[in-house]
Amino acid sequence: MKRIEPRRLATVCLPWSDRGEFLEAVFRNQVRCLRRGGFDNLYIFGTAGEGYAVTEAVYKNIAAVFYDEMRAVGPEAGSAAVGAATGSSKVAGTAGTTACGAAGGLCQLGVIGLSVAQIRERIEAGLAIGFYDFQISFPSWGGLTDQEIARFFHDILGQYPQARFLHYNTGRSGRVLTGGEYARLSAEYPNLVATKSGGHTVASLMSLLNGAPELCHFVTELDYAAACLLGGECGLLVSVSSIHPARCREFFDAGQRGNTEALRRMTRELYGIRARVLDSVAQEHGHMDGAFDKLYARLADPEFPLDMLSPYRGASPAVFEGFKTWLAKEAPDWALS
């Protein structure tokens, strides 16, 4: 039995002014747009969410705003109150709010740092706010040895048994874990509940799914389709499919139900859209995840800025307009009306 059931997990990007200031109202509107679209499992501060770039003060401020927005219910919020399935973090509620972590979805705080000390400082800040679910990755300054990996999980998961953790299994860290390695870690740490990764070969994908089946492995669209077609069970790490919430739900459901015809058709469509986005952003030398994901956010909210924090480059308004025009013409089923 999986520790959390397969679901769609989507990121929330961070909007900045041209002076690098956090735009709270735009951010709150993006969270509401995602929730109204049926994305009930959200996280902040991954790579697309520029969790590597913010100061501690900005981190705590945005985390508190996200937590507050995710607690909201009613006409100004999304389709459902969002949070972890068995959230132990209890917050004194008021009319029209619910504890983030108590209504069936994931309300997840990303944590990126160059040391265990930095990562623990952010986890403790999140716990103080009320978060229950955290997304962690290895420090990226140098790849960890086997002994250092063991120490990393002991010093983080072992110290916070009251929290649940997703491990962001990214090549940026210099060390990518296999299914067999996750099996050993999972046996030791019951609060390791999920992984997140992308860019798999068939062999690496099946290693994850077969090696540690009790974990929910979140993978991006093309890997998700491959896993489902091969009979694997996993979650969808929402990327390009976020451009059309209803069709994203259809895509996810096709995989869960084994509707191979629909899954293959929609995968071909998403591959074409993804290729267009990659080519368009690459022309301006953009390469970080946020440069792509902010295009998707702007489709839902024309006020969402494309800028990223220094030194990384976001896409230009011209690239966005070109992509939007192309989408309406070449992939109209994925264009919002």
C-alpha positions as MATLAB code, in Angstrom:
seq = 'MKRIEPRRLATVCLPWSDRGEFLEAVFRNQVRCLRRGGFDNLYIFGTAGEGYAVTEAVYKNIAAVFYDEMRAVGPEAGSAAVGAATGSSKVAGTAGTTACGAAGGLCQLGVIGLSVAQIRERIEAGLAIGFYDFQISFPSWGGLTDQEIARFFHDILGQYPQARFLHYNTGRSGRVLTGGEYARLSAEYPNLVATKSGGHTVASLMSLLNGAPELCHFVTELDYAAACLLGGECGLLVSVSSIHPARCREFFDAGQRGNTEALRRMTRELYGIRARVLDSVAQEHGHMDGAFDKLYARLADPEFPLDMLSPYRGASPAVFEGFKTWLAKEAPDWALS';
ca = [
       0.000    0.000    0.000;
       1.376    3.407   -0.954;
       2.002    5.894    1.831;
       0.159    8.521   -0.211;
      -2.017    7.696   -3.196;
      -1.086    8.802   -6.736;
      -2.322   12.283   -7.566;
      -1.400   15.390   -9.540;
       1.225   17.613   -7.920;
       1.656   21.139   -9.300;
       4.069   23.970   -8.574;
       3.287   27.584   -7.779;
       5.712   30.035   -9.418;
       6.819   33.243   -7.746;
       5.949   36.612   -9.336;
       8.500   39.415   -9.054;
       8.384   43.092   -9.887;
      11.075   44.514  -12.168;
      12.942   45.396   -8.957;
      12.796   41.843   -7.630;
      10.018   42.478   -5.113;
       7.503   39.732   -4.284;
       4.053   40.490   -5.721;
       1.767   39.023   -3.064;
      -1.559   39.772   -4.754;
      -0.434   38.178   -8.025;
       0.857   35.143   -6.134;
      -2.403   34.706   -4.235;
      -4.335   34.957   -7.484;
      -2.184   32.234   -9.041;
      -2.875   29.890   -6.122;
      -6.602   30.577   -6.491;
      -6.485   29.991  -10.256;
      -4.758   26.648   -9.730;
      -7.226   25.558   -7.076;
     -10.235   26.615   -9.128;
      -8.759   24.524  -11.934;
      -8.839   21.461   -9.684;
      -5.164   21.368   -8.691;
      -5.601   20.400   -5.062;
      -1.965   19.390   -4.439;
       0.426   22.330   -4.608;
       3.970   23.140   -3.559;
       6.270   26.133   -3.574;
      10.040   26.650   -3.674;
      11.055   23.900   -6.064;
      13.351   24.761   -8.984;
      10.531   26.393  -10.959;
       9.550   28.204   -7.755;
      13.082   29.592   -7.343;
      13.519   28.078   -3.905;
      17.274   28.195   -4.464;
      17.271   31.987   -4.914;
      15.415   33.623   -2.031;
      16.695   35.059    1.238;
      15.541   33.604    4.548;
      13.286   36.584    5.218;
      11.630   36.317    1.800;
      11.341   32.540    2.214;
       9.479   32.843    5.507;
       7.218   35.598    4.223;
       6.167   33.736    1.074;
       5.742   30.466    2.980;
       3.376   32.209    5.401;
       1.393   33.762    2.539;
       1.120   30.385    0.790;
      -0.019   28.677    3.984;
      -2.616   31.383    4.578;
      -3.938   31.157    1.028;
      -4.127   27.374    1.101;
      -6.178   27.471    4.302;
      -8.819   29.659    2.704;
     -12.134   28.173    1.632;
     -15.143   29.796    0.050;
     -15.782   31.745   -3.145;
     -12.379   33.465   -3.142;
     -10.465   30.201   -2.775;
     -10.110   27.161   -4.962;
     -12.272   24.138   -5.567;
     -11.382   22.561   -2.223;
      -9.428   23.211    0.943;
      -5.966   21.796    0.425;
      -3.514   20.048    2.742;
      -1.945   16.763    3.723;
      -4.145   13.695    4.089;
      -3.353   13.108    7.750;
      -2.039   16.497    8.777;
      -0.979   16.670   12.389;
      -0.350   20.416   12.301;
      -3.397   22.011   13.877;
      -4.055   25.688   13.494;
      -6.681   27.638   15.359;
      -9.231   28.145   12.622;
     -11.533   31.036   11.936;
     -14.687   31.216    9.889;
     -13.884   30.454    6.265;
     -10.536   28.765    6.933;
      -9.190   25.292    7.554;
      -5.798   24.020    8.684;
      -3.400   23.617    5.785;
      -2.790   19.899    5.973;
      -6.232   18.649    6.949;
      -8.415   18.256    3.881;
      -7.002   15.569    1.605;
      -4.546   17.383   -0.660;
      -0.880   18.292   -0.367;
       0.202   21.704    0.863;
       3.932   21.253    0.456;
       6.879   23.482    1.304;
      10.001   23.065   -0.798;
      13.378   23.241    0.940;
      16.614   23.821   -0.984;
      19.910   24.420    0.798;
      23.652   23.802    0.542;
      23.904   22.115    3.940;
      21.826   20.170    6.417;
      21.933   23.180    8.754;
      20.342   25.428    6.107;
      17.734   22.808    5.231;
      16.792   22.236    8.884;
      16.456   25.973    9.474;
      13.864   26.167    6.691;
      12.053   23.026    7.833;
      11.770   24.450   11.341;
      10.478   27.729    9.936;
       7.852   25.754    8.017;
       6.852   23.721   11.064;
       6.436   26.933   13.044;
       4.068   28.249   10.370;
       2.093   24.994   10.373;
       3.383   22.971    7.417;
       3.344   19.185    7.589;
       4.647   18.188    4.130;
       8.140   19.100    2.920;
      10.075   18.613   -0.304;
      13.818   18.168    0.179;
      16.801   17.625   -2.111;
      20.492   16.906   -1.598;
      22.931   19.803   -1.285;
      24.197   20.569   -4.790;
      27.737   21.827   -4.158;
      29.122   18.279   -4.412;
      27.602   14.841   -4.979;
      27.079   12.835   -1.779;
      28.743    9.501   -1.024;
      26.733    6.550    0.286;
      27.777    7.374    3.859;
      26.824   11.035    3.399;
      23.415   10.058    2.010;
      22.773    7.957    5.106;
      23.770   10.873    7.321;
      21.613   13.304    5.321;
      18.427   11.298    5.826;
      19.251   10.564    9.467;
      19.848   14.242   10.214;
      16.642   15.371    8.495;
      13.962   12.669    8.339;
      15.172   11.121   11.572;
      14.899   14.431   13.401;
      11.382   15.361   12.260;
       9.171   12.269   12.639;
       6.110   14.528   12.908;
       6.530   15.648    9.269;
       6.245   13.879    5.898;
       8.878   14.190    3.185;
       9.122   14.014   -0.589;
      12.668   13.646   -1.905;
      13.370   15.695   -5.036;
      15.594   13.239   -6.925;
      17.297   15.710   -9.234;
      20.513   15.438  -11.217;
      21.360   18.986  -10.117;
      22.413   17.511   -6.777;
      25.089   15.347   -8.379;
      23.553   12.106   -7.105;
      20.373   10.405   -8.337;
      18.922    7.580   -6.241;
      17.667    4.257   -7.598;
      14.642    2.245   -6.604;
      16.813   -0.098   -4.560;
      18.298    2.798   -2.593;
      14.831    4.175   -1.918;
      13.696    0.752   -0.727;
      16.359    0.754    1.980;
      15.610    4.335    3.005;
      11.867    3.720    3.001;
      12.268    0.758    5.347;
      14.135    2.973    7.813;
      12.025    6.128    7.540;
       8.235    5.765    7.502;
       7.939    9.537    7.007;
       9.543    9.262    3.555;
       6.378    9.110    1.470;
       7.210   10.247   -2.070;
       9.835   11.145   -4.667;
       9.909   13.629   -7.531;
      11.975   13.264  -10.700;
      11.992   13.561  -14.486;
      13.921   12.750  -17.644;
      13.927    8.991  -17.121;
      14.991    6.112  -19.283;
      12.626    3.150  -19.195;
      15.135    1.296  -17.009;
      15.487    4.095  -14.426;
      11.734    4.637  -14.363;
      10.941    0.986  -13.713;
      13.697    0.839  -11.103;
      11.835    3.464   -9.101;
       8.368    2.007   -9.530;
       9.378   -1.582   -8.822;
      12.100   -0.902   -6.255;
      10.052    1.163   -3.809;
       6.361    0.642   -4.658;
       5.205    1.938   -1.275;
       6.362    5.453   -2.209;
       4.427    7.703   -4.557;
       6.809    8.566   -7.386;
       5.865   11.852   -9.072;
       7.131   12.118  -12.657;
       6.488   14.576  -15.484;
       4.077   13.973  -18.362;
       6.156   11.886  -20.764;
       7.492    9.672  -17.982;
       4.008    9.387  -16.504;
       2.620    8.117  -19.799;
       5.454    5.609  -20.170;
       4.952    4.344  -16.621;
       1.210    3.890  -17.089;
       1.621    2.152  -20.440;
       4.083   -0.237  -18.769;
       1.655   -0.987  -15.963;
       3.351    1.159  -13.317;
       1.555    3.207  -10.691;
       2.784    6.742  -10.074;
       1.761   10.345   -9.568;
       1.842   13.123  -12.149;
       4.273   15.978  -11.608;
       2.351   18.611  -13.531;
       4.401   20.644  -15.985;
       3.249   21.584  -19.479;
      -0.193   20.022  -18.938;
      -0.956   22.798  -16.432;
      -1.876   25.026  -19.396;
      -5.337   23.423  -19.490;
      -6.542   22.111  -16.102;
      -9.468   20.094  -17.446;
      -7.364   18.331  -20.080;
      -4.630   17.741  -17.501;
      -7.221   15.911  -15.413;
      -8.241   13.858  -18.467;
      -4.608   12.960  -19.098;
      -4.048   11.893  -15.508;
      -7.263    9.877  -15.393;
      -6.429    8.152  -18.687;
      -3.242    6.862  -17.119;
      -4.885    5.770  -13.888;
      -7.674    3.943  -15.709;
      -5.484    2.340  -18.358;
      -7.139    4.176  -21.261;
      -4.185    3.624  -23.586;
      -5.713    5.236  -26.683;
      -6.422    8.522  -24.899;
      -3.097    8.434  -23.079;
      -1.109    7.940  -26.292;
      -3.005   10.652  -28.150;
      -2.630   13.226  -25.407;
       1.030   12.344  -24.879;
       1.741   13.076  -28.545;
      -0.008   16.420  -28.178;
       1.892   17.314  -25.024;
       5.198   16.308  -26.588;
       4.594   18.763  -29.434;
       3.679   21.580  -27.048;
       6.666   20.878  -24.811;
       9.027   20.887  -27.794;
       7.671   24.259  -28.906;
       8.152   25.764  -25.428;
      11.691   24.441  -25.107;
      12.674   25.761  -28.525;
      11.086   29.162  -27.913;
      12.729   29.789  -24.536;
      16.079   28.377  -25.643;
      16.277   31.009  -28.394;
      16.710   33.567  -25.604;
      19.097   31.309  -23.672;
      16.619   30.637  -20.884;
      17.230   27.275  -19.241;
      15.933   27.228  -15.672;
      12.567   25.584  -14.975;
      10.929   28.854  -14.005;
      11.511   30.300  -17.483;
       9.139   27.652  -18.851;
       6.646   27.354  -16.006;
       6.033   31.098  -15.842;
       4.785   30.952  -19.431;
       2.128   28.513  -18.251;
       1.217   30.732  -15.283;
       0.824   33.747  -17.585;
      -1.673   31.869  -19.758;
      -3.993   31.720  -16.752;
      -3.194   35.238  -15.527;
      -2.027   37.834  -18.091;
      -0.678   39.932  -15.202;
       1.794   37.251  -14.138;
       5.351   38.535  -14.798;
       7.948   36.412  -16.569;
      11.008   37.808  -14.760;
      13.233   35.593  -12.636;
      15.584   36.544   -9.835;
      19.153   37.363  -10.851;
      21.183   35.938  -12.475;
      18.775   33.688  -14.376;
      16.834   34.761  -17.437;
      13.102   34.414  -17.908;
      11.274   34.374  -21.227;
      10.365   37.661  -22.874;
       6.803   38.904  -23.490;
       7.459   38.360  -27.212;
       8.205   34.669  -26.629;
       5.043   34.356  -24.560;
       2.875   35.983  -27.246;
       4.427   33.773  -29.897;
       3.752   30.653  -27.853;
       0.175   31.704  -27.099;
      -0.512   32.336  -30.804;
       1.084   29.036  -31.796;
      -0.929   27.145  -29.164;
      -4.251   28.548  -30.395;
      -3.416   27.597  -33.974;
      -1.547   24.294  -33.648;
      -2.964   22.804  -30.457;
      -6.357   24.445  -29.945;
      -7.617   21.668  -27.674;
      -5.005   22.758  -25.132;
      -5.648   26.508  -25.454;
      -7.823   28.131  -22.820;
     -10.894   29.828  -24.293;
];
